[in-house]
């Protein structure tokens, strides 16, 4: 009996990508025909090459640099978010890079934690029916292929600490300040 390939391997086809400016530095956005599949912070040349290599391996297909087509609306919405006129992303998402528990947690986060609010790791674990899985929720945040759009920056420690963040703590602070959760940095 042939084993079913992981979902990400079945996405093959054209993957469009672009590096766009943002209020926290360059972001690499990538989309398949299913929707936005990846957002990466600090997308200088080294990060860009590493991310594109990872996407090619996970998704297969042709990688094409393009700021139009599939990426036009995600790029517009990222600009609106950083410009202060967008509070909820409304782009189609391709969830093929995340599975199982991590996908459940990230979908719950995307669906139930709006702009300007935060949730604790433990509370998010309870929401997905796994109250003892706060550390696993942290791991799910670390594996989020769609940060910013699936707002893992809104997940914090229950004691009021900011928690970790794959994009770096300064980036997390700046995103939370943009959303009014934290005060703007003085300098």
PDB file of C-alpha atoms in Angstrom:
ATOM      1  CA  UNK A   1       0.000   0.000   0.000  1.00  0.00           C
ATOM      2  CA  UNK A   2       1.402   3.385  -0.982  1.00  0.00           C
ATOM      3  CA  UNK A   3       1.708   5.934   1.833  1.00  0.00           C
ATOM      4  CA  UNK A   4      -0.037   9.226   1.358  1.00  0.00           C
ATOM      5  CA  UNK A   5       2.384  12.102   0.843  1.00  0.00           C
ATOM      6  CA  UNK A   6       2.301  14.947   3.357  1.00  0.00           C
ATOM      7  CA  UNK A   7      -0.043  17.752   2.320  1.00  0.00           C
ATOM      8  CA  UNK A   8       2.802  20.178   1.568  1.00  0.00           C
ATOM      9  CA  UNK A   9       4.284  17.829  -1.022  1.00  0.00           C
ATOM     10  CA  UNK A  10       1.015  17.825  -2.982  1.00  0.00           C
ATOM     11  CA  UNK A  11       1.007  21.609  -3.419  1.00  0.00           C
ATOM     12  CA  UNK A  12       3.409  21.472  -6.370  1.00  0.00           C
ATOM     13  CA  UNK A  13       2.895  24.085  -9.014  1.00  0.00           C
ATOM     14  CA  UNK A  14       3.809  27.707  -9.237  1.00  0.00           C
ATOM     15  CA  UNK A  15       4.800  29.419  -5.967  1.00  0.00           C
ATOM     16  CA  UNK A  16       4.917  33.195  -6.296  1.00  0.00           C
ATOM     17  CA  UNK A  17       7.057  35.183  -3.877  1.00  0.00           C
ATOM     18  CA  UNK A  18       8.048  38.768  -3.232  1.00  0.00           C
ATOM     19  CA  UNK A  19      10.012  40.736  -0.656  1.00  0.00           C
ATOM     20  CA  UNK A  20       8.064  43.785   0.490  1.00  0.00           C
ATOM     21  CA  UNK A  21       8.885  46.621   2.875  1.00  0.00           C
ATOM     22  CA  UNK A  22       7.017  46.885   6.163  1.00  0.00           C
ATOM     23  CA  UNK A  23       7.098  48.791   9.423  1.00  0.00           C
ATOM     24  CA  UNK A  24       9.306  46.039  10.871  1.00  0.00           C
ATOM     25  CA  UNK A  25      11.650  45.534   7.921  1.00  0.00           C
ATOM     26  CA  UNK A  26      11.450  43.459   4.750  1.00  0.00           C
ATOM     27  CA  UNK A  27       8.946  40.604   4.645  1.00  0.00           C
ATOM     28  CA  UNK A  28       9.025  37.687   2.231  1.00  0.00           C
ATOM     29  CA  UNK A  29       5.527  36.665   1.177  1.00  0.00           C
ATOM     30  CA  UNK A  30       4.841  33.492  -0.811  1.00  0.00           C
ATOM     31  CA  UNK A  31       1.593  32.176  -2.279  1.00  0.00           C
ATOM     32  CA  UNK A  32       0.379  29.078  -4.066  1.00  0.00           C
ATOM     33  CA  UNK A  33      -2.829  28.753  -6.034  1.00  0.00           C
ATOM     34  CA  UNK A  34      -4.491  27.895  -2.686  1.00  0.00           C
ATOM     35  CA  UNK A  35      -3.479  31.163  -1.025  1.00  0.00           C
ATOM     36  CA  UNK A  36      -0.775  32.830   1.047  1.00  0.00           C
ATOM     37  CA  UNK A  37       1.498  30.037   2.273  1.00  0.00           C
ATOM     38  CA  UNK A  38       4.418  31.791   3.962  1.00  0.00           C
ATOM     39  CA  UNK A  39       5.407  35.064   5.606  1.00  0.00           C
ATOM     40  CA  UNK A  40       9.010  35.517   6.746  1.00  0.00           C
ATOM     41  CA  UNK A  41      10.504  38.371   8.747  1.00  0.00           C
ATOM     42  CA  UNK A  42      13.868  40.097   8.211  1.00  0.00           C
ATOM     43  CA  UNK A  43      13.956  38.996   4.574  1.00  0.00           C
ATOM     44  CA  UNK A  44      17.398  40.177   3.601  1.00  0.00           C
ATOM     45  CA  UNK A  45      19.322  38.158   1.026  1.00  0.00           C
ATOM     46  CA  UNK A  46      20.456  35.370   3.389  1.00  0.00           C
ATOM     47  CA  UNK A  47      17.010  34.859   4.941  1.00  0.00           C
ATOM     48  CA  UNK A  48      15.372  35.089   1.520  1.00  0.00           C
ATOM     49  CA  UNK A  49      17.619  32.362   0.080  1.00  0.00           C
ATOM     50  CA  UNK A  50      17.086  30.087   3.086  1.00  0.00           C
ATOM     51  CA  UNK A  51      13.294  30.542   3.018  1.00  0.00           C
ATOM     52  CA  UNK A  52      13.062  29.978  -0.728  1.00  0.00           C
ATOM     53  CA  UNK A  53      15.139  26.814  -0.407  1.00  0.00           C
ATOM     54  CA  UNK A  54      12.852  25.549   2.352  1.00  0.00           C
ATOM     55  CA  UNK A  55       9.732  26.382   0.327  1.00  0.00           C
ATOM     56  CA  UNK A  56      11.100  24.657  -2.775  1.00  0.00           C
ATOM     57  CA  UNK A  57      11.793  21.533  -0.735  1.00  0.00           C
ATOM     58  CA  UNK A  58       8.436  21.521   1.041  1.00  0.00           C
ATOM     59  CA  UNK A  59       6.154  22.582  -1.796  1.00  0.00           C
ATOM     60  CA  UNK A  60       7.944  21.571  -4.947  1.00  0.00           C
ATOM     61  CA  UNK A  61       6.999  23.418  -8.064  1.00  0.00           C
ATOM     62  CA  UNK A  62       8.434  26.507  -9.646  1.00  0.00           C
ATOM     63  CA  UNK A  63       9.344  29.518  -7.483  1.00  0.00           C
ATOM     64  CA  UNK A  64       8.593  32.774  -9.298  1.00  0.00           C
ATOM     65  CA  UNK A  65       9.335  36.283  -8.037  1.00  0.00           C
ATOM     66  CA  UNK A  66       6.232  38.413  -8.532  1.00  0.00           C
ATOM     67  CA  UNK A  67       4.535  41.234  -6.677  1.00  0.00           C
ATOM     68  CA  UNK A  68       1.347  40.882  -8.675  1.00  0.00           C
ATOM     69  CA  UNK A  69      -1.054  38.072  -9.348  1.00  0.00           C
ATOM     70  CA  UNK A  70      -1.490  35.956  -6.223  1.00  0.00           C
ATOM     71  CA  UNK A  71       0.468  38.368  -4.052  1.00  0.00           C
ATOM     72  CA  UNK A  72      -1.166  41.669  -5.027  1.00  0.00           C
ATOM     73  CA  UNK A  73      -3.848  41.514  -2.327  1.00  0.00           C
ATOM     74  CA  UNK A  74      -1.604  40.173   0.477  1.00  0.00           C
ATOM     75  CA  UNK A  75       0.920  42.948  -0.311  1.00  0.00           C
ATOM     76  CA  UNK A  76      -1.840  45.560  -0.264  1.00  0.00           C
ATOM     77  CA  UNK A  77      -3.153  44.264   3.063  1.00  0.00           C
ATOM     78  CA  UNK A  78       0.313  44.196   4.680  1.00  0.00           C
ATOM     79  CA  UNK A  79       0.746  47.848   3.685  1.00  0.00           C
ATOM     80  CA  UNK A  80      -2.670  48.731   5.078  1.00  0.00           C
ATOM     81  CA  UNK A  81      -1.928  46.898   8.342  1.00  0.00           C
ATOM     82  CA  UNK A  82       1.297  48.828   8.895  1.00  0.00           C
ATOM     83  CA  UNK A  83      -0.430  52.030   7.763  1.00  0.00           C
ATOM     84  CA  UNK A  84      -3.007  51.586  10.526  1.00  0.00           C
ATOM     85  CA  UNK A  85      -6.068  51.091   8.314  1.00  0.00           C
ATOM     86  CA  UNK A  86      -6.353  47.271   8.483  1.00  0.00           C
ATOM     87  CA  UNK A  87      -7.144  45.329  11.638  1.00  0.00           C
ATOM     88  CA  UNK A  88      -7.981  41.930  10.174  1.00  0.00           C
ATOM     89  CA  UNK A  89      -6.319  40.197   7.242  1.00  0.00           C
ATOM     90  CA  UNK A  90      -8.795  38.863   4.720  1.00  0.00           C
ATOM     91  CA  UNK A  91      -6.580  36.869   2.390  1.00  0.00           C
ATOM     92  CA  UNK A  92      -7.009  33.236   1.472  1.00  0.00           C
ATOM     93  CA  UNK A  93      -4.493  31.051   3.340  1.00  0.00           C
ATOM     94  CA  UNK A  94      -2.766  27.867   2.226  1.00  0.00           C
ATOM     95  CA  UNK A  95      -2.298  25.807   5.406  1.00  0.00           C
ATOM     96  CA  UNK A  96      -0.271  23.058   3.709  1.00  0.00           C
ATOM     97  CA  UNK A  97       2.971  23.793   5.619  1.00  0.00           C
ATOM     98  CA  UNK A  98       1.418  22.974   9.003  1.00  0.00           C
ATOM     99  CA  UNK A  99      -0.515  19.923  10.170  1.00  0.00           C
ATOM    100  CA  UNK A 100      -2.156  18.282  13.187  1.00  0.00           C
ATOM    101  CA  UNK A 101      -2.102  19.994  16.566  1.00  0.00           C
ATOM    102  CA  UNK A 102      -0.096  22.948  15.262  1.00  0.00           C
ATOM    103  CA  UNK A 103      -2.681  23.620  12.548  1.00  0.00           C
ATOM    104  CA  UNK A 104      -5.552  23.434  15.058  1.00  0.00           C
ATOM    105  CA  UNK A 105      -3.799  25.888  17.373  1.00  0.00           C
ATOM    106  CA  UNK A 106      -2.928  28.330  14.581  1.00  0.00           C
ATOM    107  CA  UNK A 107      -6.448  28.253  13.140  1.00  0.00           C
ATOM    108  CA  UNK A 108      -7.884  28.901  16.615  1.00  0.00           C
ATOM    109  CA  UNK A 109      -5.489  31.814  17.025  1.00  0.00           C
ATOM    110  CA  UNK A 110      -6.387  33.259  13.626  1.00  0.00           C
ATOM    111  CA  UNK A 111     -10.125  32.897  14.253  1.00  0.00           C
ATOM    112  CA  UNK A 112     -10.419  34.055  17.870  1.00  0.00           C
ATOM    113  CA  UNK A 113      -7.690  36.535  18.828  1.00  0.00           C
ATOM    114  CA  UNK A 114      -8.443  39.863  17.157  1.00  0.00           C
ATOM    115  CA  UNK A 115      -6.285  42.915  16.599  1.00  0.00           C
ATOM    116  CA  UNK A 116      -5.338  44.709  19.808  1.00  0.00           C
ATOM    117  CA  UNK A 117      -5.827  41.696  22.091  1.00  0.00           C
ATOM    118  CA  UNK A 118      -3.572  38.980  23.469  1.00  0.00           C
ATOM    119  CA  UNK A 119      -4.049  35.434  24.712  1.00  0.00           C
ATOM    120  CA  UNK A 120      -1.904  33.263  26.991  1.00  0.00           C
ATOM    121  CA  UNK A 121      -0.264  30.048  25.809  1.00  0.00           C
ATOM    122  CA  UNK A 122      -2.272  28.090  28.400  1.00  0.00           C
ATOM    123  CA  UNK A 123      -5.558  29.718  27.422  1.00  0.00           C
ATOM    124  CA  UNK A 124      -4.959  28.877  23.769  1.00  0.00           C
ATOM    125  CA  UNK A 125      -4.193  25.280  24.799  1.00  0.00           C
ATOM    126  CA  UNK A 126      -7.535  25.162  26.667  1.00  0.00           C
ATOM    127  CA  UNK A 127      -9.363  26.547  23.638  1.00  0.00           C
ATOM    128  CA  UNK A 128      -8.178  23.623  21.495  1.00  0.00           C
ATOM    129  CA  UNK A 129      -9.091  21.077  24.167  1.00  0.00           C
ATOM    130  CA  UNK A 130      -5.557  20.402  25.436  1.00  0.00           C
ATOM    131  CA  UNK A 131      -5.308  22.358  28.726  1.00  0.00           C
ATOM    132  CA  UNK A 132      -1.922  20.856  29.680  1.00  0.00           C
ATOM    133  CA  UNK A 133      -0.326  21.685  26.321  1.00  0.00           C
ATOM    134  CA  UNK A 134       0.903  25.272  26.867  1.00  0.00           C
ATOM    135  CA  UNK A 135       4.451  24.328  25.847  1.00  0.00           C
ATOM    136  CA  UNK A 136       3.146  22.593  22.731  1.00  0.00           C
ATOM    137  CA  UNK A 137       1.244  25.789  21.908  1.00  0.00           C
ATOM    138  CA  UNK A 138       4.572  27.625  22.156  1.00  0.00           C
ATOM    139  CA  UNK A 139       6.073  25.135  19.712  1.00  0.00           C
ATOM    140  CA  UNK A 140       3.112  25.688  17.367  1.00  0.00           C
ATOM    141  CA  UNK A 141       3.765  29.431  17.472  1.00  0.00           C
ATOM    142  CA  UNK A 142       7.408  28.761  16.584  1.00  0.00           C
ATOM    143  CA  UNK A 143       6.362  26.680  13.574  1.00  0.00           C
ATOM    144  CA  UNK A 144       3.850  29.235  12.269  1.00  0.00           C
ATOM    145  CA  UNK A 145       4.520  29.660   8.535  1.00  0.00           C
ATOM    146  CA  UNK A 146       2.208  32.685   8.386  1.00  0.00           C
ATOM    147  CA  UNK A 147       3.255  35.019  11.214  1.00  0.00           C
ATOM    148  CA  UNK A 148       1.694  38.469  11.188  1.00  0.00           C
ATOM    149  CA  UNK A 149      -1.334  37.206   9.219  1.00  0.00           C
ATOM    150  CA  UNK A 150      -1.833  34.354  11.717  1.00  0.00           C
ATOM    151  CA  UNK A 151      -0.943  36.608  14.658  1.00  0.00           C
ATOM    152  CA  UNK A 152       1.391  34.575  16.887  1.00  0.00           C
ATOM    153  CA  UNK A 153       2.739  37.901  18.188  1.00  0.00           C
ATOM    154  CA  UNK A 154      -0.529  38.116  20.162  1.00  0.00           C
ATOM    155  CA  UNK A 155       0.325  35.058  22.288  1.00  0.00           C
ATOM    156  CA  UNK A 156       1.930  35.964  25.613  1.00  0.00           C
ATOM    157  CA  UNK A 157       2.847  34.383  28.937  1.00  0.00           C
ATOM    158  CA  UNK A 158       0.134  34.079  31.577  1.00  0.00           C
ATOM    159  CA  UNK A 159       2.234  36.027  34.103  1.00  0.00           C
ATOM    160  CA  UNK A 160       2.257  39.063  31.822  1.00  0.00           C
ATOM    161  CA  UNK A 161       5.597  38.331  30.163  1.00  0.00           C
ATOM    162  CA  UNK A 162       5.881  38.895  26.449  1.00  0.00           C
ATOM    163  CA  UNK A 163       6.965  35.311  25.677  1.00  0.00           C
ATOM    164  CA  UNK A 164       9.099  34.288  22.731  1.00  0.00           C
ATOM    165  CA  UNK A 165       8.808  35.122  19.051  1.00  0.00           C
ATOM    166  CA  UNK A 166      10.456  33.718  15.944  1.00  0.00           C
ATOM    167  CA  UNK A 167      10.813  37.206  14.480  1.00  0.00           C
ATOM    168  CA  UNK A 168      12.658  38.414  17.596  1.00  0.00           C
ATOM    169  CA  UNK A 169      11.342  40.074  20.730  1.00  0.00           C
ATOM    170  CA  UNK A 170      11.838  43.606  19.401  1.00  0.00           C
ATOM    171  CA  UNK A 171       9.653  42.750  16.399  1.00  0.00           C
ATOM    172  CA  UNK A 172       6.991  41.309  18.725  1.00  0.00           C
ATOM    173  CA  UNK A 173       7.081  44.459  20.867  1.00  0.00           C
ATOM    174  CA  UNK A 174       6.728  46.672  17.794  1.00  0.00           C
ATOM    175  CA  UNK A 175       3.745  44.679  16.484  1.00  0.00           C
ATOM    176  CA  UNK A 176       2.033  44.770  19.883  1.00  0.00           C
ATOM    177  CA  UNK A 177       2.720  48.524  20.100  1.00  0.00           C
ATOM    178  CA  UNK A 178       1.267  49.021  16.600  1.00  0.00           C
ATOM    179  CA  UNK A 179      -1.903  47.267  17.793  1.00  0.00           C
ATOM    180  CA  UNK A 180      -2.053  49.353  20.983  1.00  0.00           C
ATOM    181  CA  UNK A 181      -1.328  46.470  23.375  1.00  0.00           C
ATOM    182  CA  UNK A 182       2.025  47.947  24.452  1.00  0.00           C
ATOM    183  CA  UNK A 183       3.108  51.585  24.546  1.00  0.00           C
ATOM    184  CA  UNK A 184       5.172  52.821  21.604  1.00  0.00           C
ATOM    185  CA  UNK A 185       8.920  52.617  22.313  1.00  0.00           C
ATOM    186  CA  UNK A 186      10.448  55.945  23.336  1.00  0.00           C
ATOM    187  CA  UNK A 187      13.354  55.476  20.919  1.00  0.00           C
TER     188      UNK A 187
END
